[in-house]
Short mmCIF file of C-alpha atoms and ligand atoms in Angstrom, two decimals:
data_model
loop_
_atom_site.label_atom_id
_atom_site.label_comp_id
_atom_site.label_asym_id
_atom_site.label_seq_id
_atom_site.Cartn_x
_atom_site.Cartn_y
_atom_site.Cartn_z
CA MET P 1 33.49 -61.87 3.72
CA ARG P 2 36.04 -63.39 1.17
CA LYS P 3 38.33 -62.38 -1.78
CA ILE P 4 37.16 -62.39 -5.12
CA PHE P 5 39.38 -62.86 -8.40
CA VAL P 6 39.79 -62.26 -11.91
CA ALA P 7 42.38 -64.02 -12.53
CA GLY P 8 45.27 -63.81 -15.57
CA ASN P 9 47.43 -67.02 -16.43
CA TRP P 10 48.50 -65.17 -19.62
CA LYS P 11 50.97 -68.85 -19.97
CA MET P 12 53.72 -68.26 -23.23
CA ASN P 13 51.82 -66.36 -24.81
CA LYS P 14 51.98 -61.86 -26.05
CA THR P 15 54.80 -59.65 -26.73
CA VAL P 16 55.84 -56.74 -25.20
CA GLN P 17 54.28 -54.71 -28.02
CA GLU P 18 51.15 -56.60 -27.49
CA VAL P 19 51.84 -56.97 -23.52
CA LYS P 20 51.81 -52.54 -23.47
CA GLN P 21 48.76 -52.52 -26.05
CA PHE P 22 47.07 -55.05 -23.11
CA PHE P 23 47.65 -53.47 -20.90
CA SER P 24 47.00 -49.39 -21.99
CA GLU P 25 43.21 -51.42 -22.93
CA ILE P 26 42.59 -52.40 -20.06
CA LYS P 27 43.37 -49.66 -17.94
CA LYS P 28 41.46 -47.29 -19.83
CA SER P 29 38.55 -49.65 -19.96
CA ILE P 30 38.81 -50.19 -15.12
CA VAL P 31 38.83 -46.94 -15.35
CA ASP P 32 35.42 -45.25 -14.37
CA LYS P 33 33.36 -49.15 -12.69
CA ASN P 34 33.83 -48.40 -9.43
CA LEU P 35 36.42 -51.31 -8.54
CA SER P 36 36.49 -52.83 -4.83
CA GLU P 37 38.52 -53.93 -1.88
CA ASN P 38 37.04 -56.99 -2.23
CA LEU P 39 37.74 -58.16 -6.15
CA LYS P 40 41.68 -59.24 -6.91
CA ILE P 41 42.72 -58.21 -10.50
CA PHE P 42 45.22 -60.52 -10.83
CA ILE P 43 47.95 -60.75 -14.05
CA ALA P 44 49.71 -63.03 -14.96
CA PRO P 45 52.62 -62.52 -17.57
CA ALA P 46 55.64 -64.97 -18.90
CA PHE P 47 58.58 -63.47 -16.71
CA PRO P 48 60.80 -60.78 -19.74
CA PHE P 49 57.10 -58.62 -19.38
CA ILE P 50 56.71 -58.88 -15.60
CA ALA P 51 58.86 -55.54 -14.34
CA LEU P 52 57.21 -53.53 -17.84
CA ALA P 53 54.02 -55.02 -16.75
CA LYS P 54 54.55 -53.63 -13.20
CA GLU P 55 54.94 -50.45 -13.97
CA MET P 56 52.66 -50.03 -16.26
CA THR P 57 49.62 -50.79 -13.69
CA GLU P 58 51.20 -48.84 -10.88
CA ASN P 59 48.61 -47.27 -9.15
CA THR P 60 46.33 -49.57 -10.41
CA PRO P 61 44.12 -52.47 -8.90
CA ILE P 62 45.92 -55.06 -11.31
CA ILE P 63 47.99 -56.93 -9.88
CA ILE P 64 50.55 -58.93 -11.64
CA GLY P 65 52.23 -61.88 -10.37
CA ALA P 66 54.71 -64.34 -11.90
CA GLN P 67 53.15 -68.20 -13.44
CA ASN P 68 56.25 -70.66 -11.87
CA VAL P 69 59.06 -70.13 -10.28
CA SER P 70 62.46 -72.61 -9.37
CA GLU P 71 62.43 -75.23 -6.79
CA TYR P 72 65.99 -73.91 -5.81
CA GLU P 73 67.34 -71.23 -4.24
CA ARG P 74 70.22 -69.13 -6.27
CA GLY P 75 73.09 -70.65 -8.26
CA ALA P 76 74.06 -72.46 -11.88
CA PHE P 77 70.84 -73.22 -12.95
CA THR P 78 70.25 -72.46 -16.33
CA GLY P 79 66.47 -70.59 -17.70
CA GLU P 80 65.59 -70.72 -14.13
CA VAL P 81 63.06 -68.21 -11.71
CA SER P 82 64.06 -66.91 -7.61
CA ALA P 83 61.51 -66.43 -5.87
CA GLU P 84 64.34 -63.91 -4.10
CA MET P 85 64.28 -62.55 -8.03
CA LEU P 86 60.61 -62.87 -7.81
CA LYS P 87 60.12 -61.10 -4.76
CA SER P 88 61.98 -58.02 -5.54
CA LEU P 89 59.87 -57.07 -7.33
CA ASN P 90 57.54 -56.95 -5.64
CA LEU P 91 54.93 -60.09 -5.77
CA GLU P 92 52.63 -60.92 -3.65
CA TYR P 93 51.75 -63.95 -6.30
CA CYS P 94 52.68 -66.04 -8.41
CA ILE P 95 51.33 -69.55 -9.06
CA VAL P 96 52.13 -72.78 -8.71
CA GLY P 97 51.72 -76.46 -9.71
CA HIS P 98 49.32 -75.79 -12.33
CA SER P 99 49.50 -78.64 -14.97
CA GLU P 100 51.50 -77.93 -17.76
CA ARG P 101 53.58 -76.94 -15.53
CA ARG P 102 53.29 -80.56 -13.73
CA LYS P 103 52.82 -82.37 -16.97
CA TYR P 104 55.82 -80.59 -19.28
CA PHE P 105 57.78 -79.36 -16.76
CA GLY P 106 58.02 -81.96 -13.54
CA ASP P 107 56.19 -80.10 -10.88
CA VAL P 108 55.62 -83.43 -8.65
CA ALA P 109 54.57 -84.36 -5.76
CA GLN P 110 58.73 -83.81 -4.93
CA ASN P 111 59.39 -80.01 -5.99
CA ILE P 112 56.21 -78.89 -4.92
CA PRO P 113 56.04 -77.96 -1.51
CA ILE P 114 59.56 -76.66 -1.92
CA LYS P 115 58.79 -74.45 -4.28
CA LEU P 116 55.58 -73.38 -1.99
CA LYS P 117 57.72 -72.77 1.11
CA LEU P 118 60.61 -71.28 -1.00
CA LEU P 119 57.59 -68.91 -1.76
CA LYS P 120 57.18 -68.65 1.84
CA SER P 121 60.21 -67.49 3.39
CA LYS P 122 59.78 -64.22 0.85
CA ASN P 123 56.44 -63.30 1.95
CA ILE P 124 54.96 -63.96 -1.30
CA LYS P 125 51.51 -66.35 -1.61
CA PRO P 126 51.42 -68.72 -3.53
CA ILE P 127 48.26 -70.24 -5.90
CA PHE P 128 48.39 -73.54 -5.86
CA CYS P 129 46.83 -75.55 -9.02
CA VAL P 130 45.14 -78.89 -8.80
CA GLY P 131 42.89 -81.33 -10.81
CA GLU P 132 42.57 -83.91 -12.10
CA SER P 133 43.07 -85.18 -15.17
CA LEU P 134 39.68 -86.92 -17.95
CA GLU P 135 40.23 -90.40 -16.91
CA GLU P 136 40.62 -90.11 -13.47
CA ARG P 137 38.18 -88.17 -13.59
CA GLU P 138 36.19 -91.46 -15.74
CA ASP P 139 37.73 -92.94 -13.23
CA LYS P 140 35.69 -92.43 -10.52
CA MET P 141 39.23 -91.03 -8.54
CA THR P 142 38.54 -86.68 -8.47
CA ASN P 143 38.08 -86.44 -4.96
CA LYS P 144 41.44 -89.25 -4.03
CA VAL P 145 43.88 -87.16 -6.78
CA ILE P 146 42.44 -83.46 -5.47
CA VAL P 147 43.05 -85.05 -1.96
CA LYS P 148 46.15 -86.58 -2.85
CA GLN P 149 47.77 -83.21 -4.15
CA LEU P 150 46.10 -80.93 -1.21
CA GLN P 151 48.32 -83.29 0.98
CA GLU P 152 50.85 -83.28 -0.85
CA GLY P 153 51.71 -79.79 -1.51
CA LEU P 154 49.95 -78.44 2.50
CA SER P 155 50.28 -80.96 4.18
CA ASP P 156 53.77 -79.18 5.62
CA TYR P 157 53.01 -75.45 4.87
CA PRO P 158 51.62 -73.29 7.85
CA LEU P 159 49.52 -70.42 7.38
CA ASP P 160 48.33 -68.68 10.02
CA SER P 161 46.63 -66.46 7.64
CA ALA P 162 43.42 -67.08 4.79
CA ASP P 163 44.81 -64.67 3.20
CA ASP P 164 47.64 -65.98 2.26
CA LEU P 165 46.76 -69.09 0.37
CA VAL P 166 44.31 -69.12 -2.47
CA ILE P 167 43.90 -72.30 -4.50
CA ALA P 168 42.56 -73.04 -8.05
CA TYR P 169 40.84 -76.26 -8.73
CA GLU P 170 41.64 -76.73 -12.50
CA PRO P 171 40.51 -80.41 -13.96
CA VAL P 172 43.44 -81.16 -16.85
CA TRP P 173 40.64 -81.46 -19.41
CA ALA P 174 38.49 -78.70 -19.04
CA ILE P 175 41.55 -76.31 -19.53
CA GLY P 176 42.04 -74.83 -22.88
CA THR P 177 39.35 -77.17 -24.41
CA GLY P 178 36.50 -75.16 -23.58
CA LYS P 179 34.74 -77.31 -21.78
CA THR P 180 33.61 -76.18 -18.32
CA ALA P 181 33.40 -78.61 -15.07
CA THR P 182 29.38 -77.64 -14.39
CA PRO P 183 28.77 -74.64 -11.92
CA GLN P 184 27.52 -78.45 -9.66
CA GLN P 185 31.28 -80.70 -11.11
CA ALA P 186 33.16 -77.64 -9.50
CA GLN P 187 30.95 -76.68 -6.39
CA GLU P 188 30.91 -79.93 -5.37
CA ILE P 189 34.79 -80.29 -5.49
CA HIS P 190 36.05 -76.84 -4.06
CA LYS P 191 33.25 -78.25 -0.74
CA LEU P 192 36.10 -80.74 -1.03
CA ILE P 193 38.80 -78.79 -1.02
CA ARG P 194 36.83 -75.99 2.49
CA ASN P 195 36.41 -79.28 4.48
CA TRP P 196 39.56 -80.59 3.40
CA LEU P 197 41.57 -77.62 4.26
CA GLU P 198 39.33 -77.02 7.72
CA ASN P 199 40.39 -80.92 7.91
CA HIS P 200 44.22 -79.57 7.92
CA TYR P 201 43.82 -76.17 9.22
CA SER P 202 40.61 -74.78 11.06
CA LYS P 203 37.85 -73.70 10.65
CA ASN P 204 38.40 -69.54 10.62
CA ILE P 205 40.87 -70.43 7.62
CA SER P 206 39.23 -72.59 5.56
CA GLN P 207 35.73 -70.31 5.43
CA HIS P 208 38.57 -67.37 4.83
CA ILE P 209 40.45 -68.50 1.96
CA SER P 210 39.95 -67.62 -1.49
CA LEU P 211 38.34 -70.74 -3.37
CA LEU P 212 38.80 -70.57 -7.07
CA TYR P 213 37.80 -72.97 -9.96
CA GLY P 214 39.86 -72.48 -13.35
CA GLY P 215 39.30 -74.36 -16.93
CA SER P 216 37.89 -72.27 -19.74
CA VAL P 217 36.32 -69.53 -17.58
CA LYS P 218 34.94 -67.10 -20.53
CA PRO P 219 32.43 -64.01 -20.07
CA LYS P 220 29.33 -66.14 -20.65
CA ASN P 221 30.48 -69.27 -18.06
CA ILE P 222 31.33 -67.34 -14.43
CA ASP P 223 28.25 -66.06 -13.33
CA GLU P 224 26.79 -69.22 -12.78
CA LEU P 225 30.35 -70.51 -11.21
CA LEU P 226 30.36 -67.72 -8.96
CA ASN P 227 26.48 -68.53 -7.77
CA GLN P 228 28.47 -71.11 -6.39
CA PRO P 229 28.21 -70.89 -2.28
CA ASP P 230 32.75 -72.22 -2.23
CA ILE P 231 33.97 -70.40 -5.80
CA ASP P 232 35.05 -67.93 -5.51
CA GLY P 233 36.63 -66.00 -8.40
CA GLY P 234 38.35 -67.53 -11.99
CA LEU P 235 41.84 -68.16 -12.72
CA ILE P 236 41.47 -67.97 -16.31
CA GLY P 237 43.47 -68.37 -20.09
CA GLY P 238 42.37 -68.18 -23.06
CA ALA P 239 39.93 -65.65 -22.08
CA SER P 240 42.54 -63.82 -19.99
CA MET P 241 43.94 -61.56 -22.82
CA ASP P 242 41.71 -59.85 -24.31
CA VAL P 243 40.76 -56.34 -22.87
CA LYS P 244 37.53 -56.54 -23.85
CA MET P 245 36.94 -60.17 -22.44
CA PHE P 246 38.79 -60.08 -19.16
CA THR P 247 36.67 -55.96 -19.27
CA ASN P 248 33.68 -58.45 -18.63
CA LEU P 249 34.90 -60.96 -16.15
CA ILE P 250 36.37 -58.11 -13.60
CA GLU P 251 32.50 -57.24 -14.50
CA SER P 252 31.50 -60.27 -13.70
CA GLY P 253 33.29 -61.36 -9.96
CA LEU P 254 32.49 -56.81 -9.19
CA LYS P 255 28.50 -58.50 -8.92
CA LYS P 256 29.68 -61.06 -7.40
CA VAL P 257 32.05 -58.74 -3.91
P1 PGA K 301 41.61 -71.50 -20.37
O1 PGA K 301 43.33 -71.71 -18.74
O2 PGA K 301 40.89 -70.82 -19.31
O3 PGA K 301 42.26 -71.09 -21.19
O4 PGA K 301 40.63 -72.36 -20.37
C1 PGA K 301 43.04 -72.36 -17.53
C2 PGA K 301 44.43 -72.16 -17.50
O5 PGA K 301 45.26 -72.81 -17.09
O6 PGA K 301 44.58 -71.30 -15.96
#
């Protein structure tokens, strides 16, 4: 079966004190849960707190990852964080191509594949994000845009195992807006992505790769999203920052594994 992800993306939120508080509370709230190896509980804090978060979640099932990586290997690139640095923290996953990075920070067709390959060279698994804007959806361009983004990112990206890559479908109009894609809208695009993966890689890869939905996932809507055959978890912003909500999301994930 495919791995189910309850993945939190904290974006530019939380101070050191808030990070400490979250992890001490979440550890208590999941300790008595019957967790499964098939459920991946992931959080990407801001860069300054990754080491602290790793330390605080040692010997727990919580996986800590990064929100972004530099397209450069090392050197005079003020403010950047390299794949090598992430590797030195033993990170297993890094988000790439999030729509906020595409919109505000220059993630484009040219540098996204470079980032993906740098991560690959360090054995860090990307959580690669794709998604259409509201305008593109209204213009009935959604499928075209998603396929284009998959091609731009993955056309030269070798993949031996479905475990080495996660894809998140995040319609831009649903992120942080409280508007969720309907489960049917999300399922339709997840199916499109899975078909693309079958053509580009293989049936085996496409059947085993985890595809996440992101965009205003909350405890109240995650169950019906996870009930869709091709949705294997959520990439969650707002609701991942609250211990109670994140615990509820984990409980929903557990029902699917
Ligand atoms: P949201 O963010 O859950 O706050 O909509 C999702 C994301 O950007 O990954």
